[in-house]
Coordinates of C-alpha atoms (C1' of nucleotides) in Angstrom, one line a residue:
Chain A
M20 CA 0.0 0.2 0.0
K21 CA 1.3 3.5 -0.9
I22 CA 1.9 5.3 2.3
P23 CA -0.3 8.5 2.6
K24 CA 1.6 11.6 2.8
Q25 CA -0.4 12.3 6.0
Y26 CA 2.3 9.9 7.5
E27 CA 5.2 11.4 6.1
N28 CA 7.2 13.9 8.0
I29 CA 5.5 13.1 11.1
D30 CA 7.6 12.3 14.4
R31 CA 8.1 9.1 16.0
F32 CA 8.7 8.6 19.7
P33 CA 9.9 6.1 22.2
V34 CA 6.8 5.0 24.0
A35 CA 7.6 3.9 27.4
L36 CA 5.4 1.9 29.9
D37 CA 5.8 2.4 33.6
A38 CA 4.2 0.1 36.2
I39 CA 3.0 0.9 39.7
I40 CA 3.1 -2.1 41.4
F41 CA 0.9 -2.4 44.4
G42 CA 1.2 -5.0 47.2
F43 CA 0.0 -5.7 50.7
D44 CA 1.8 -7.2 53.7
R45 CA -1.0 -7.7 55.9
E46 CA -0.2 -4.3 57.6
N47 CA 0.7 -1.5 54.8
L48 CA -0.1 -0.9 51.3
K49 CA 3.3 -1.1 49.5
L50 CA 4.9 -0.1 46.1
L51 CA 7.5 -2.0 44.5
L52 CA 10.5 0.3 43.2
I53 CA 13.6 -0.6 41.5
K54 CA 16.9 1.3 41.8
R55 CA 18.1 2.6 38.3
D56 CA 21.2 1.3 37.4
F57 CA 21.8 3.5 34.4
E58 CA 22.4 7.1 33.7
P59 CA 20.6 9.5 33.8
K60 CA 19.6 9.3 37.4
K61 CA 21.6 6.2 38.2
G62 CA 20.9 5.0 41.6
E63 CA 17.6 6.8 42.3
W64 CA 14.4 5.1 42.8
S65 CA 12.2 4.5 40.0
L66 CA 9.2 2.8 38.8
M67 CA 9.9 -0.2 36.7
G68 CA 9.7 0.5 33.1
G69 CA 10.4 -0.4 29.7
F70 CA 10.1 0.7 25.9
L71 CA 7.2 -0.6 23.9
K72 CA 8.5 -2.9 20.8
S73 CA 6.5 -2.8 17.5
D74 CA 5.1 -6.6 18.0
E75 CA 3.1 -6.0 21.1
S76 CA 0.3 -4.1 22.1
L77 CA 0.4 -1.6 25.1
D78 CA -1.2 -4.0 27.5
E79 CA 1.2 -6.9 26.3
A80 CA 4.1 -4.5 26.8
A81 CA 3.0 -3.8 30.2
S82 CA 2.5 -7.1 31.1
R83 CA 5.9 -8.0 29.9
I84 CA 7.5 -5.4 31.7
L85 CA 5.8 -6.5 35.0
A86 CA 7.0 -10.0 34.4
N87 CA 10.5 -9.1 34.0
L88 CA 10.6 -7.7 37.6
T89 CA 8.0 -10.3 39.3
G90 CA 8.2 -13.2 37.1
L91 CA 4.4 -13.0 37.3
K92 CA 2.1 -13.6 34.7
N93 CA -1.7 -13.0 34.4
I94 CA -1.8 -10.2 36.9
Y95 CA -4.3 -7.5 37.6
L96 CA -3.2 -4.6 35.5
E97 CA -4.9 -1.6 34.3
Q98 CA -4.0 1.3 32.1
L99 CA -3.8 4.4 34.1
Y100 CA -2.7 7.6 32.0
G101 CA -0.5 8.7 29.4
F102 CA 2.3 11.2 30.6
G103 CA 3.8 13.3 27.8
E104 CA 5.3 16.5 29.0
I105 CA 8.1 17.5 26.6
D106 CA 10.9 17.3 29.1
R107 CA 9.7 14.4 31.2
D108 CA 12.7 12.3 30.2
P109 CA 16.0 14.6 29.9
V110 CA 17.6 12.0 27.5
E111 CA 15.0 12.0 24.7
R112 CA 11.3 13.2 24.3
T113 CA 9.6 10.3 25.4
I114 CA 5.9 9.5 26.2
S115 CA 4.9 7.0 29.0
I116 CA 1.7 5.0 29.4
A117 CA 1.6 4.4 33.1
Y118 CA -0.2 1.0 34.3
Y119 CA -0.8 -0.1 37.7
S120 CA -0.9 -3.5 38.9
L121 CA -2.1 -5.6 41.9
I122 CA 0.1 -8.5 43.2
N123 CA 0.2 -10.7 46.0
I124 CA 3.4 -9.5 47.8
H125 CA 4.5 -12.9 48.8
D126 CA 4.0 -14.3 45.3
H127 CA 7.0 -13.0 43.1
N128 CA 10.2 -13.8 42.2
K129 CA 12.7 -12.8 44.6
E130 CA 15.6 -13.4 42.6
L131 CA 14.8 -11.0 40.0
V132 CA 13.7 -8.4 42.5
K133 CA 17.2 -8.6 43.8
Q134 CA 18.7 -8.3 40.2
F135 CA 16.8 -5.0 39.7
S136 CA 17.6 -3.8 43.4
A137 CA 14.0 -3.3 44.0
R138 CA 12.3 -2.7 47.2
W139 CA 9.0 -2.6 48.6
F140 CA 7.9 0.9 50.1
P141 CA 4.9 1.7 52.4
I142 CA 2.7 4.0 50.3
D143 CA 2.9 6.7 52.5
V144 CA 6.8 6.8 53.0
L145 CA 8.2 6.6 49.4
P146 CA 11.6 8.0 48.5
D147 CA 12.2 10.6 46.0
L148 CA 11.3 9.2 42.5
I149 CA 12.7 10.2 39.1
F150 CA 11.2 12.3 36.4
D151 CA 7.3 12.3 36.9
H152 CA 7.0 9.1 38.6
L153 CA 5.7 10.7 41.6
K154 CA 2.8 11.8 39.6
M155 CA 2.0 8.5 38.2
V156 CA 2.0 7.1 41.8
E157 CA -0.4 9.5 43.0
A158 CA -2.7 8.9 40.0
A159 CA -2.4 5.3 40.7
K160 CA -3.5 5.9 44.5
A161 CA -6.5 7.9 43.2
R162 CA -7.5 5.2 40.6
L163 CA -7.1 2.3 43.3
R164 CA -9.4 4.0 45.5
Y165 CA -12.0 4.8 42.9
K166 CA -11.7 0.9 41.7
A167 CA -11.5 -0.6 45.2
A168 CA -14.9 1.1 46.0
R169 CA -16.6 -0.4 43.1
Q170 CA -15.3 -3.8 42.3
P171 CA -13.7 -6.3 44.9
V172 CA -10.3 -5.7 43.3
G173 CA -8.7 -5.9 47.0
F174 CA -8.6 -9.7 46.7
E175 CA -5.9 -9.5 44.1
L176 CA -3.6 -8.1 46.9
L177 CA -4.4 -11.0 49.4
P178 CA -3.3 -14.5 49.3
E179 CA -6.3 -17.0 48.3
K180 CA -7.5 -17.2 51.8
F181 CA -7.6 -14.2 54.2
T182 CA -9.6 -13.2 57.2
L183 CA -11.7 -10.4 57.6
P184 CA -9.8 -8.2 59.7
E185 CA -6.9 -8.7 57.1
L186 CA -9.3 -7.5 54.3
Q187 CA -10.5 -4.7 56.7
Q188 CA -6.9 -3.5 57.1
L189 CA -6.2 -3.5 53.5
Y190 CA -9.2 -1.3 52.8
E191 CA -8.2 0.8 55.7
S192 CA -4.6 1.3 54.1
I193 CA -5.9 2.0 50.6
Y194 CA -8.5 4.7 52.2
E195 CA -6.1 5.9 54.8
T196 CA -8.9 5.7 57.2
D197 CA -10.2 3.8 60.2
L198 CA -13.6 1.7 59.3
D199 CA -16.1 0.3 61.9
K200 CA -15.6 -3.3 62.1
R201 CA -19.2 -4.1 62.3
N202 CA -20.1 -2.1 59.2
F203 CA -17.3 -3.2 57.3
R204 CA -18.1 -7.0 57.9
R205 CA -21.8 -6.3 57.1
R206 CA -21.1 -4.6 53.8
I207 CA -18.5 -7.0 52.6
L208 CA -20.5 -10.1 53.5
S209 CA -23.9 -8.5 52.1
M210 CA -21.9 -8.7 48.6
G211 CA -22.3 -12.4 48.6
V212 CA -18.7 -12.9 46.9
L213 CA -17.3 -14.1 50.0
V214 CA -17.0 -17.7 51.0
K215 CA -16.3 -18.6 54.6
T216 CA -13.9 -21.7 55.0
N217 CA -13.8 -23.9 58.4
E218 CA -10.4 -23.1 58.9
K219 CA -9.0 -20.4 61.2
Q220 CA -6.1 -18.5 61.1
K221 CA -3.5 -19.6 63.5
G222 CA -0.5 -17.8 65.1
F223 CA -1.5 -14.1 64.8
S224 CA -4.3 -13.7 67.3
K225 CA -5.1 -15.7 70.1
K226 CA -8.7 -16.4 69.3
G227 CA -7.9 -16.9 65.5
A228 CA -9.9 -15.4 62.8
Y229 CA -11.9 -17.6 60.2
L230 CA -10.2 -17.7 56.7
Y231 CA -12.5 -16.6 53.7
R232 CA -12.1 -17.1 50.1
F233 CA -13.3 -14.9 47.2
D234 CA -15.9 -16.7 45.0
K235 CA -15.1 -15.6 41.4
N236 CA -18.0 -17.4 40.1
K237 CA -20.5 -15.4 42.3
F238 CA -18.8 -12.2 41.4
D239 CA -18.9 -13.0 37.6
M240 CA -22.6 -14.0 38.0
L241 CA -23.4 -10.9 39.7
N242 CA -21.4 -8.8 37.7
S243 CA -22.1 -10.3 34.0
P244 CA -25.6 -9.6 33.4
S245 CA -25.0 -6.1 32.5
N246 CA -25.7 -5.0 36.2
G247 CA -24.8 -1.4 35.3
A248 CA -21.6 -0.6 37.0
G249 CA -21.6 -3.9 38.7
L250 CA -22.1 -4.7 42.2
S251 CA -21.1 -1.8 44.2
F252 CA -19.0 -1.9 47.0
K253 CA -19.7 1.7 48.3
P254 CA -16.8 3.8 49.0
P255 CA -16.2 4.4 52.5
N256 CA -17.0 8.0 53.3
I257 CA -13.6 9.7 53.8
Chain B
M10 CA 24.8 14.1 27.3
K11 CA 26.0 10.6 26.2
I12 CA 22.8 8.6 25.2
P13 CA 22.6 5.5 27.4
K14 CA 22.4 2.4 25.9
Q15 CA 18.9 1.6 27.1
Y16 CA 17.6 4.3 24.5
E17 CA 19.6 2.7 21.6
N18 CA 17.7 0.2 19.5
I19 CA 14.3 1.0 20.9
D20 CA 11.4 1.3 18.4
R21 CA 9.7 4.8 17.7
F22 CA 6.3 5.3 16.9
P23 CA 4.0 8.0 15.6
V24 CA 1.7 9.0 18.4
A25 CA -1.7 10.1 17.3
L26 CA -4.2 12.3 19.3
D27 CA -7.9 11.7 18.6
A28 CA -10.6 13.8 19.9
I29 CA -14.4 12.8 20.9
I30 CA -16.0 16.1 20.6
F31 CA -19.3 16.2 22.6
G32 CA -22.0 18.9 22.0
F33 CA -25.6 19.3 23.2
D34 CA -28.3 20.9 21.0
R35 CA -30.8 21.5 23.5
E36 CA -32.2 18.2 22.7
N37 CA -29.7 15.5 22.0
L38 CA -26.1 14.7 23.0
K39 CA -24.1 14.9 19.9
L40 CA -20.5 14.0 18.5
L41 CA -18.7 16.0 16.0
L42 CA -17.1 13.6 13.4
I43 CA -15.1 14.4 10.2
K44 CA -15.1 12.5 6.7
R45 CA -11.9 11.4 6.0
D46 CA -10.3 12.8 2.8
F47 CA -7.6 10.6 2.6
E48 CA -6.6 6.8 2.1
P49 CA -7.0 4.4 3.7
K50 CA -10.7 4.5 4.5
K51 CA -11.3 7.8 2.5
G52 CA -14.8 9.1 2.6
E53 CA -15.5 7.1 5.9
W54 CA -16.3 8.7 9.1
S55 CA -13.7 9.3 11.7
L56 CA -12.8 11.3 14.9
M57 CA -10.9 14.4 14.4
G58 CA -7.2 13.5 14.8
G59 CA -3.4 14.4 14.3
F60 CA -0.1 13.3 15.0
L61 CA 2.0 14.7 18.1
K62 CA 4.9 16.9 17.3
S63 CA 8.1 16.9 19.2
D64 CA 7.7 20.5 20.6
E65 CA 4.4 20.0 22.4
S66 CA 2.9 18.1 24.9
L67 CA -0.1 15.6 24.7
D68 CA -2.4 18.1 26.1
E69 CA -1.1 20.8 24.0
A70 CA -1.3 18.5 20.7
A71 CA -4.9 17.5 21.6
S72 CA -5.8 21.0 22.1
R73 CA -4.1 22.1 18.8
I74 CA -6.2 19.4 16.9
L75 CA -9.4 20.4 18.8
A76 CA -8.7 23.8 17.6
N77 CA -7.9 23.0 13.9
L78 CA -11.6 21.8 13.6
T79 CA -13.4 24.0 15.7
G80 CA -11.6 27.0 16.0
L81 CA -11.9 27.1 19.8
K82 CA -9.2 27.4 22.3
N83 CA -9.6 26.8 26.1
I84 CA -11.9 24.2 25.9
Y85 CA -12.6 21.5 28.4
L86 CA -10.6 18.5 27.3
E87 CA -9.4 15.5 29.1
Q88 CA -7.4 12.8 28.5
L89 CA -9.3 9.4 28.0
Y90 CA -7.1 6.4 27.2
G91 CA -4.2 5.2 25.3
F92 CA -5.1 3.0 22.2
G93 CA -2.2 0.5 21.2
E94 CA -3.4 -2.6 19.4
I95 CA -0.6 -3.6 17.0
D96 CA -3.0 -3.3 13.9
R97 CA -5.3 -0.5 14.9
D98 CA -4.0 1.6 11.8
P99 CA -3.5 -0.4 8.7
V100 CA -0.7 2.0 7.4
E101 CA 1.6 1.9 10.2
R102 CA 2.0 0.8 13.9
T103 CA 0.7 4.0 15.6
I104 CA -0.5 4.5 19.1
S105 CA -3.3 7.1 19.9
I106 CA -4.3 8.8 23.1
A107 CA -7.7 9.8 23.1
Y108 CA -9.2 13.1 24.6
Y109 CA -12.7 14.2 25.0
S110 CA -13.9 17.5 24.9
L111 CA -17.1 19.4 25.8
I112 CA -18.0 22.4 23.6
N113 CA -20.9 24.7 23.2
I114 CA -22.4 23.4 20.1
H115 CA -23.4 26.6 18.6
D116 CA -19.9 28.2 19.4
H117 CA -17.5 26.9 16.8
N118 CA -16.3 28.0 13.4
K119 CA -18.5 26.8 10.9
E120 CA -16.0 27.4 7.9
L121 CA -13.5 24.9 9.5
V122 CA -16.3 22.4 10.0
K123 CA -17.3 22.6 6.4
Q124 CA -13.8 22.3 5.3
F125 CA -13.3 18.9 7.2
S126 CA -16.7 17.8 5.9
A127 CA -17.7 17.4 9.4
R128 CA -21.1 16.7 11.0
W129 CA -22.7 16.6 14.2
F130 CA -24.4 13.0 15.0
P131 CA -26.7 12.2 17.9
I132 CA -24.9 10.0 20.2
D133 CA -27.1 7.2 19.7
V134 CA -27.1 7.1 15.9
L135 CA -23.6 7.0 15.0
P136 CA -22.4 5.9 11.6
D137 CA -19.6 3.3 11.1
L138 CA -16.3 4.7 12.2
I139 CA -12.9 3.9 11.2
F140 CA -10.4 1.8 12.9
D141 CA -11.0 1.7 16.7
H142 CA -13.0 4.9 17.1
L143 CA -16.0 3.4 18.1
K144 CA -14.3 2.0 21.2
M145 CA -12.9 5.4 22.0
V146 CA -16.5 6.9 21.9
E147 CA -17.7 4.1 24.0
A148 CA -15.0 5.0 26.4
A149 CA -15.7 8.4 26.3
K150 CA -19.5 8.1 26.8
A151 CA -18.6 6.2 30.1
R152 CA -16.1 8.7 31.2
L153 CA -18.7 11.7 30.7
R154 CA -21.0 9.8 32.8
Y155 CA -18.7 9.1 35.6
K156 CA -17.5 12.9 35.4
A157 CA -20.8 14.5 35.0
A158 CA -22.1 12.6 38.1
R159 CA -19.2 14.2 40.2
Q160 CA -18.5 17.6 38.9
P161 CA -20.8 20.1 37.2
V162 CA -19.2 19.4 33.7
G163 CA -22.6 19.9 32.0
F164 CA -22.2 23.5 31.8
E165 CA -19.5 23.2 29.4
L166 CA -22.0 22.0 26.8
L167 CA -24.5 24.8 27.5
P168 CA -24.6 28.6 26.7
E169 CA -23.8 30.8 29.2
K170 CA -27.4 31.2 30.3
F171 CA -29.7 28.2 30.4
T172 CA -32.9 27.0 31.9
L173 CA -33.2 24.1 34.3
P174 CA -35.2 22.1 31.9
E175 CA -32.5 22.4 29.4
L176 CA -30.0 21.2 32.0
Q177 CA -32.2 18.3 33.0
Q178 CA -32.5 17.4 29.3
L179 CA -28.8 17.4 29.0
Y180 CA -28.6 14.9 32.1
E181 CA -31.1 12.9 30.6
S182 CA -29.3 12.7 27.4
I183 CA -25.8 11.7 29.2
Y184 CA -27.4 9.0 31.2
E185 CA -30.1 7.9 28.6
T186 CA -32.6 7.9 31.3
D187 CA -35.6 10.2 32.5
L188 CA -35.3 12.2 35.7
D189 CA -37.7 13.2 38.1
K190 CA -38.3 17.0 37.7
R191 CA -38.5 17.9 41.4
N192 CA -35.6 15.9 42.7
F193 CA -33.4 17.0 39.7
R194 CA -34.0 20.7 40.5
R195 CA -33.4 20.1 44.3
R196 CA -30.3 18.4 44.0
I197 CA -28.8 20.7 41.3
L198 CA -29.7 24.1 43.2
S199 CA -28.6 22.4 46.6
M200 CA -25.1 22.4 45.4
G201 CA -25.2 26.2 45.1
V202 CA -23.5 26.7 42.1
L203 CA -26.3 28.0 40.0
V204 CA -27.5 31.8 40.0
K205 CA -31.1 32.4 38.9
T206 CA -31.2 35.6 36.7
N207 CA -34.4 37.6 36.2
E208 CA -34.6 36.6 32.6
K209 CA -37.2 34.2 31.2
Q210 CA -36.7 32.1 28.1
K211 CA -38.9 33.3 25.4
G212 CA -40.2 31.2 22.5
F213 CA -40.0 27.7 23.5
S214 CA -42.5 27.4 26.0
K215 CA -45.6 29.5 26.8
K216 CA -44.7 30.2 30.5
G217 CA -41.0 30.5 29.8
A218 CA -38.4 29.2 32.0
Y219 CA -35.9 31.3 34.2
L220 CA -32.4 31.4 32.8
Y221 CA -29.7 30.4 35.0
R222 CA -25.9 31.1 35.0
F223 CA -23.2 28.8 36.4
D224 CA -21.3 30.5 39.1
K225 CA -17.7 29.4 38.6
N226 CA -16.5 31.4 41.5
K227 CA -18.7 29.5 44.2
F228 CA -17.8 26.3 42.1
D229 CA -14.0 26.9 42.6
M230 CA -14.7 28.0 46.4
L231 CA -16.5 25.0 47.2
N232 CA -14.2 22.7 45.1
S233 CA -10.8 24.1 46.0
P234 CA -10.1 23.7 50.0
S235 CA -9.3 20.2 49.2
N236 CA -12.9 19.0 49.6
G237 CA -12.0 15.4 49.0
A238 CA -13.5 14.5 45.6
G239 CA -14.9 17.8 45.4
L240 CA -18.5 18.8 45.5
S241 CA -20.5 15.8 44.5
F242 CA -23.4 15.9 42.2
K243 CA -24.7 12.5 42.8
P244 CA -24.9 9.9 39.9
P245 CA -28.6 9.4 39.0
N246 CA -29.6 5.8 39.7
I247 CA -29.7 4.1 36.6
Chain C
dG11 C1' -60.5 28.4 27.9
dC12 C1' -57.3 25.2 27.0
dA13 C1' -52.9 23.2 25.8
dA14 C1' -48.1 22.9 27.2
dA15 C1' -44.5 23.3 29.7
dA16 C1' -42.7 25.5 34.4
dG17 C1' -42.6 25.2 39.0
dT18 C1' -43.3 23.5 43.7
dG19 C1' -43.4 20.0 49.1
dT20 C1' -44.0 15.9 51.5
dT21 C1' -43.9 11.1 52.7
dA22 C1' -41.7 6.7 52.8
dC23 C1' -37.9 3.8 52.2
dG24 C1' -33.4 2.1 52.6
dA25 C1' -28.7 2.8 53.2
dA26 C1' -25.0 4.3 56.2
dT27 C1' -23.7 5.4 60.8
dA28 C1' -22.6 5.3 65.5
dC29 C1' -22.0 2.6 69.2
dA30 C1' -20.6 -1.5 73.6
dC31 C1' -20.4 -6.0 74.8
dC32 C1' -19.2 -10.9 75.1
dC33 C1' -16.1 -14.8 73.1
dA34 C1' -12.0 -17.7 72.4
dT35 C1' -7.5 -18.7 73.3
dG36 C1' -2.5 -18.5 74.4
dA37 C1' 0.7 -16.9 77.5
Chain D
dT26 C1' -6.5 -15.1 84.8
dC27 C1' -5.9 -11.8 81.9
dA28 C1' -4.5 -9.8 77.8
dT29 C1' -5.6 -9.7 73.0
dG30 C1' -7.8 -9.7 69.0
dG31 C1' -12.4 -11.8 67.0
dG32 C1' -17.1 -11.5 66.6
dT33 C1' -22.0 -9.7 66.9
dG34 C1' -27.1 -6.4 66.8
dT35 C1' -29.8 -2.3 67.1
dA36 C1' -31.1 2.6 67.1
dT37 C1' -30.8 6.7 64.8
dT38 C1' -29.8 9.7 61.2
dC39 C1' -29.6 11.1 56.4
dG40 C1' -30.1 10.9 51.6
dT41 C1' -32.8 9.3 47.8
dA42 C1' -37.2 8.2 45.5
dA43 C1' -41.8 8.5 44.6
dC44 C1' -45.5 11.1 43.8
dA45 C1' -49.7 15.1 41.8
dC46 C1' -51.2 19.7 41.5
dT47 C1' -50.9 24.7 40.5
dT48 C1' -49.1 28.6 37.6
dT49 C1' -48.4 31.0 33.4
dT50 C1' -49.2 32.2 29.0
dG51 C1' -49.6 32.0 23.7
dC52 C1' -52.8 30.4 20.9

DNA sequence: GCAAAAGTGTTACGAATACACCCATGA
DNA sequence: TCATGGGTGTATTCGTAACACTTTTGC
């Protein structure tokens, strides 16, 4: 096919993907950051990133980049925003599409993480970040809050079985607020997507809390028949 | 500065911006589409678009492209999503950042619109669109619903003075639903960002409806002192 | 005078909030 | 036995939804 003139003399740019990787360690919401090992800004903290290749879509590229650091595939990953200020990257004019992902913090490749000199940071005590990465993180926090209020994404951050106090702690971290135990349990259980197991968590508290499991089938059932915005997990009032 | 090796051998891509342009003609929510005048897909309907240049940010480029078609500057414009499927553009691998904008439908350059063979289409009777532009439109509709439920963006689509029945009609178009007149008026007025004028609209109804004006100062006041998500215009229950 | 749209209040319901005590267990 | 965290129910408040008649005026 002849190339139309509208495609001649146009600028072409490197397209970066940067990943905001959330994890939860049963206490704090955390971000996985890497220590950059090349100039510029060598040695400073950064989001994991990489450049788009021509044989992959944006989603595939983001997924590849996430796997490069964590070894994980099929992870919750959502596009966040495109950042394109002219001078955002001092080396070359670059645009970056930020993605955020939710992973189980215990469930990733420690070896890779070591190679990248990566570390988990509590979301409210982050180091300085290069370029516009802090803006990306802020956008991701806002999006996670929006998302978690509407869909039960919290489960992506937890192990398969978890207790209600753990789940509540997660939501409290996401919204940086305290929630009433009784109201929280009522709301969550009334959604009907949690299944109580007969097992109790041992070791943490004396009494032990029941373990629950997220029932993806029930969720899909409730969610699929064009339920408008899907089942709603109401946002806690901040 | 020496170029780090991480920036060598990377692919570079044309970055397109596509604009979903909403308008409202006191009856229907509409989209401004252009008839493409070059191959491929010459003669088919398309969103207004263009390519990023190296001396402008993404926002600036989107703004320029919007002005190319409408002649308007300083318009409500918000980034929507980055589209990057490999084969989305048959000519060349291109990524596109979609923006949506809200304009007053009577307030644009008719000459330019004619040059582009552009036309306003009711949002629910769109022609076939090229590439992935329909996906972009769907995303924009969803975003507008989200946005309008939280911030009074509706005013961007109306003339300076408008009646409450007109405003209600706009919201009904956005949400494709009927709203109760009394509840709507109460909700809108309780936000305290509308100022009633002494003028009545003539010509449309026999009785005539009072004209209101959006009070941007009050809005900024209510919105600025870190009011969480800002003043909330609750979403109509769909 | 009548058709057509504008304008106006009240009640009922459901959701969210606030709130305090008992239970199970390990140390 | 006591300290620690887990588990439970109810009353109140507030916001949302449902609903029907009067007013104005051009024709």
